[in-house]
Coordinates of C-alpha atoms and ligand atoms in Angstrom, one line a residue:
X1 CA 20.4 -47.7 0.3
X2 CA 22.5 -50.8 -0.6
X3 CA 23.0 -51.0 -4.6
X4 CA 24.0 -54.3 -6.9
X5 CA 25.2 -54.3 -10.6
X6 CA 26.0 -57.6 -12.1
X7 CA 27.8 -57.3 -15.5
X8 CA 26.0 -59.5 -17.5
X9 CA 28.3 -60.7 -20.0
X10 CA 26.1 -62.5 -22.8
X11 CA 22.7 -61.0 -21.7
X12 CA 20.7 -59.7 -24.2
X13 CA 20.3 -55.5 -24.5
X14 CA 17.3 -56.3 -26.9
X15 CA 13.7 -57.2 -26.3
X16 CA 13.7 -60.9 -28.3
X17 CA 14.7 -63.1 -26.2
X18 CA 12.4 -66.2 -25.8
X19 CA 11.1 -66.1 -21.6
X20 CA 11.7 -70.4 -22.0
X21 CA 15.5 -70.3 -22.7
X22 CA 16.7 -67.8 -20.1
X23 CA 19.8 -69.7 -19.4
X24 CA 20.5 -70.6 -23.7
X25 CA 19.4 -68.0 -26.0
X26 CA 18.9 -65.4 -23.6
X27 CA 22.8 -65.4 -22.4
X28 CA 22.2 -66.4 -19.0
X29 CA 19.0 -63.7 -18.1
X30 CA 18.6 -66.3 -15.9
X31 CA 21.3 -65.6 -13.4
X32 CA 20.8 -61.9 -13.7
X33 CA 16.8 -62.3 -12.8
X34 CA 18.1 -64.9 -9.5
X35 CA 20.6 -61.7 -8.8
X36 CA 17.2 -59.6 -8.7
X37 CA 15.6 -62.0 -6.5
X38 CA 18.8 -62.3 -4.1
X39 CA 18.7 -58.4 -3.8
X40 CA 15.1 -57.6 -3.5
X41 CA 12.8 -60.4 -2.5
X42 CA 12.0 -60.9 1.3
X43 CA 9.5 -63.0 2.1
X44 CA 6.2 -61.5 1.5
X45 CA 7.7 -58.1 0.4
X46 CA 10.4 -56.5 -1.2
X47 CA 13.2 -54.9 0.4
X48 CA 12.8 -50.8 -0.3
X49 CA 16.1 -50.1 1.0
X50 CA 17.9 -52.0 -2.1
X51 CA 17.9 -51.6 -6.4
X52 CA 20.0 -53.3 -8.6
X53 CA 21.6 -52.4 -12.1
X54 CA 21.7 -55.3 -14.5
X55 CA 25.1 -54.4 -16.6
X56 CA 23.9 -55.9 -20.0
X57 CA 26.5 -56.2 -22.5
X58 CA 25.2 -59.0 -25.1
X59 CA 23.5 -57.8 -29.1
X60 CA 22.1 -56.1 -30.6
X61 CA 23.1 -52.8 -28.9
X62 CA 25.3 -52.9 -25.4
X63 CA 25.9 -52.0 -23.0
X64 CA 22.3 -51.2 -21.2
X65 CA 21.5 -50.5 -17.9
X66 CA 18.5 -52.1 -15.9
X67 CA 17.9 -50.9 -13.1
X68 CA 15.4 -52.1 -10.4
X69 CA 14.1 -49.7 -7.4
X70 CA 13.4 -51.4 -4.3
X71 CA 11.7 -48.7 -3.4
X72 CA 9.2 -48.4 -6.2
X73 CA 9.1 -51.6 -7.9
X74 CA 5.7 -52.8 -8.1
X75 CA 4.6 -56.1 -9.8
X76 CA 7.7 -58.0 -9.0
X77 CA 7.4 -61.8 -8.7
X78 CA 9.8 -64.1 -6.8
X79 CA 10.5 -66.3 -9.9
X80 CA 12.8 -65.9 -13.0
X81 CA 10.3 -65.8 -15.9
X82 CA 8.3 -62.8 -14.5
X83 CA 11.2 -60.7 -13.8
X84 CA 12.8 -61.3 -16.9
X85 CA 9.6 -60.5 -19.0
X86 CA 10.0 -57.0 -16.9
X87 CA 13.2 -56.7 -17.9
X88 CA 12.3 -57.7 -21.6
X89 CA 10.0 -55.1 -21.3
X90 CA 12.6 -52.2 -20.4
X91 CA 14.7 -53.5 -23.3
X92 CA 11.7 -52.6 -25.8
X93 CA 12.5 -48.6 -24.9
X94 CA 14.5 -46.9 -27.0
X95 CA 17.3 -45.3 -24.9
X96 CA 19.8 -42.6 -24.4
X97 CA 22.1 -41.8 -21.5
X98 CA 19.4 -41.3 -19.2
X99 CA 17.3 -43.3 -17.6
X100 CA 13.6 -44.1 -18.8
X101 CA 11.2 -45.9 -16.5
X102 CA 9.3 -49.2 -18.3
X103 CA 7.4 -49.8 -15.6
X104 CA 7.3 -48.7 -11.7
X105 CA 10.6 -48.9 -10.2
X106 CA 12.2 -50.5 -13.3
X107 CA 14.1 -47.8 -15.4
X108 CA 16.6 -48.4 -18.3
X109 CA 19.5 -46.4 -19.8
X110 CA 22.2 -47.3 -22.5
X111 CA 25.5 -47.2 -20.3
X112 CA 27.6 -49.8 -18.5
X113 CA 30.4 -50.1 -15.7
X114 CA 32.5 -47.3 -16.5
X115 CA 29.4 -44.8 -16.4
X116 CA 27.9 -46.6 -13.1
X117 CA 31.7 -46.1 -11.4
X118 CA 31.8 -42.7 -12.1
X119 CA 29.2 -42.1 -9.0
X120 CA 31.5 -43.7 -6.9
X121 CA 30.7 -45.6 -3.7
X122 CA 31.2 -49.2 -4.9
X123 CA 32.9 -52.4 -4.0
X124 CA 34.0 -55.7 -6.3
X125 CA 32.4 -58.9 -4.7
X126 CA 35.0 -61.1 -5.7
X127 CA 36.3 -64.6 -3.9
X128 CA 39.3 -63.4 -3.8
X129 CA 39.0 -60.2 -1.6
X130 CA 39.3 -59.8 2.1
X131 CA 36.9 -61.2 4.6
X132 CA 33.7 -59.1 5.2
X133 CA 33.6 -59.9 8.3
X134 CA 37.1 -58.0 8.9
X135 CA 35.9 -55.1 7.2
X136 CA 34.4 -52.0 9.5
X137 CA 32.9 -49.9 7.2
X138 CA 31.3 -51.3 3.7
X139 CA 30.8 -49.2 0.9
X140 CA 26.7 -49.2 -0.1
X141 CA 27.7 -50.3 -3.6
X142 CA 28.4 -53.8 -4.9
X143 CA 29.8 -54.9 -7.8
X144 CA 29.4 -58.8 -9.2
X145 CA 29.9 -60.2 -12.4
X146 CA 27.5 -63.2 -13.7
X147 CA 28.8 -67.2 -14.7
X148 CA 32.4 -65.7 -16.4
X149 CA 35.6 -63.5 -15.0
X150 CA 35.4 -60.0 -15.1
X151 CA 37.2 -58.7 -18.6
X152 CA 40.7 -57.3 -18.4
X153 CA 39.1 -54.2 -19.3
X154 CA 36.9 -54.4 -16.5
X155 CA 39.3 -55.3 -14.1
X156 CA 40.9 -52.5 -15.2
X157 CA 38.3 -50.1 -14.8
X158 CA 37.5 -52.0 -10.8
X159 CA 41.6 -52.0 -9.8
X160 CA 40.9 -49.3 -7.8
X161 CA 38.4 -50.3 -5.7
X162 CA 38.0 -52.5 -2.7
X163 CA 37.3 -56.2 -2.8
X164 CA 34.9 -57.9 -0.8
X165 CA 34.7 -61.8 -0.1
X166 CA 31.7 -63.6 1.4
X167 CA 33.5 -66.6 2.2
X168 CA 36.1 -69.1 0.9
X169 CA 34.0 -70.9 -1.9
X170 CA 33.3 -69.2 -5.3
X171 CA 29.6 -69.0 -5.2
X172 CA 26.8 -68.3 -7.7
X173 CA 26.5 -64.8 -8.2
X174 CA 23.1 -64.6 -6.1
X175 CA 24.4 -66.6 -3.7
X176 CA 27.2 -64.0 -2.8
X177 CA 24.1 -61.5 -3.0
X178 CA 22.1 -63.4 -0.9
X179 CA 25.3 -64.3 2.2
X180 CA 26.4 -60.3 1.6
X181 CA 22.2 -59.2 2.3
X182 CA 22.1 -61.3 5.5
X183 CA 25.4 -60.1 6.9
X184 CA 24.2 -56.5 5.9
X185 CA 20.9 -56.9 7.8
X186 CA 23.4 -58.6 10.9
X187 CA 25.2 -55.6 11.2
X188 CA 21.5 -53.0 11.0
X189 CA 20.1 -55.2 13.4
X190 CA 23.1 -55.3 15.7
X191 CA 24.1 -59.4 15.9
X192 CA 27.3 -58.7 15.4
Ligands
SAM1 C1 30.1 -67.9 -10.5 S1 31.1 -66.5 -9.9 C2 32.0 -66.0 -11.3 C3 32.9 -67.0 -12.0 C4 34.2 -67.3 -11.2 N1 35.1 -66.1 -11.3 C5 34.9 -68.5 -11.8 O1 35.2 -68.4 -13.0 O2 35.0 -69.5 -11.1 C6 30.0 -65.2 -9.9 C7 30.3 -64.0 -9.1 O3 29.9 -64.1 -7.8 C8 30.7 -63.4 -6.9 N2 31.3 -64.3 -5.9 C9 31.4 -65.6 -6.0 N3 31.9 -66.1 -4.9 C10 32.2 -65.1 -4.1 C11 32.7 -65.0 -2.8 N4 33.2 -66.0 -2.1 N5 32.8 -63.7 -2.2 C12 32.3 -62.6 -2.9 N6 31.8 -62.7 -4.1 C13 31.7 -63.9 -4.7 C14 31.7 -62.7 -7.7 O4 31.3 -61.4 -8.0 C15 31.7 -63.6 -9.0 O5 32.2 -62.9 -10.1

């Protein structure tokens, strides 16, 4: 299973957000929903070998966790307007420290980074870590953040994991998704 969570800095935990102003008013959903595409959509299917969490820490009530199943989504579009109206719909749950499934394959949970860390197993995707293609052995989990730096308290709570770069350019966030999925899928078919 290979696991994403992008820490959404400004994205909404609520269900108001207007579906036309994904990168205004709805604190950059717009990113996070391209972050969903980059991890899940193959052509003509979905990749059931991949979910991502959606770290959402904007108002009225952060942090939440989306997660998205690979595995059991159903219904999911490759474009940002449908997948953020499924996300809108998780948001409309009210939620405790479990997760609660909105829809097939689409669960939700109040929680963020530090309760996500403590399963262990993850990386930082970061510019500034060491090559992938030096590294052996990847962890299954990645860790991104969206358009801003990670938070001294975050990078607090990630100093003791590895760092993982794609390349020498700092990318868009599904971009580093999308570069990390294909050398993944290099390495399970062999090429290299
Ligand atoms: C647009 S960047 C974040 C903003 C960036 N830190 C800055 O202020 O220039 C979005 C995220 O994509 C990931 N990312 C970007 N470039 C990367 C690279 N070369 N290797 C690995 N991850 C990368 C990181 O997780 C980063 O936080």
């Amino acid at each position: 299973m290979r696991t994403f969570a992008v820490v959404g800095h400004l994205a909404p935990t609520g269900d108001g957000f207007p579906l036309d102003d994904l990168p205004g008013s709805a604190g950059r959903m717009d990113i996070l929903c391209r972050c969903v595409q980059a991890a899940l959509s193959l052509s003509h299917g979905i990749r059931r070998d991949a979910e991502i969490h959606l770290l959402l820490l904007g108002p009225p009530s952060p942090p939440k966790d989306v997660l998205i199943r690979g595995e059991t989504v159903r219904s999911l579009s490759p474009d940002e307007r449908s997948t953020a109206a499924l996300v809108r719909k998780a948001l409309a749950l009210p939620v405790g420290e479990s997760f609660r499934e909105s829809s097939p394959g689409i669960l939700v949970r109040r929680g963020g980074l530090a309760g996500l860390l403590a399963g262990g197993g993850f990386a930082v995707l970061s510019e500034d870590g060491s090559d992938v293609r030096g590294e052996r052995d990847l962890p299954a989990g990645f860790i991104l953040s969206d358009h801003r730096d990670f938070t001294a308290e975050e990078e607090t709570l990630l100093g003791g994991l590895p760092r993982i770069s794609v390349g020498p350019r700092v990318l868009q966030a599904d971009h580093a998704v999308t570069v990390l999925q294909n050398e993944l899928d290099r390495r399970e078919a062999g090429w290299s």
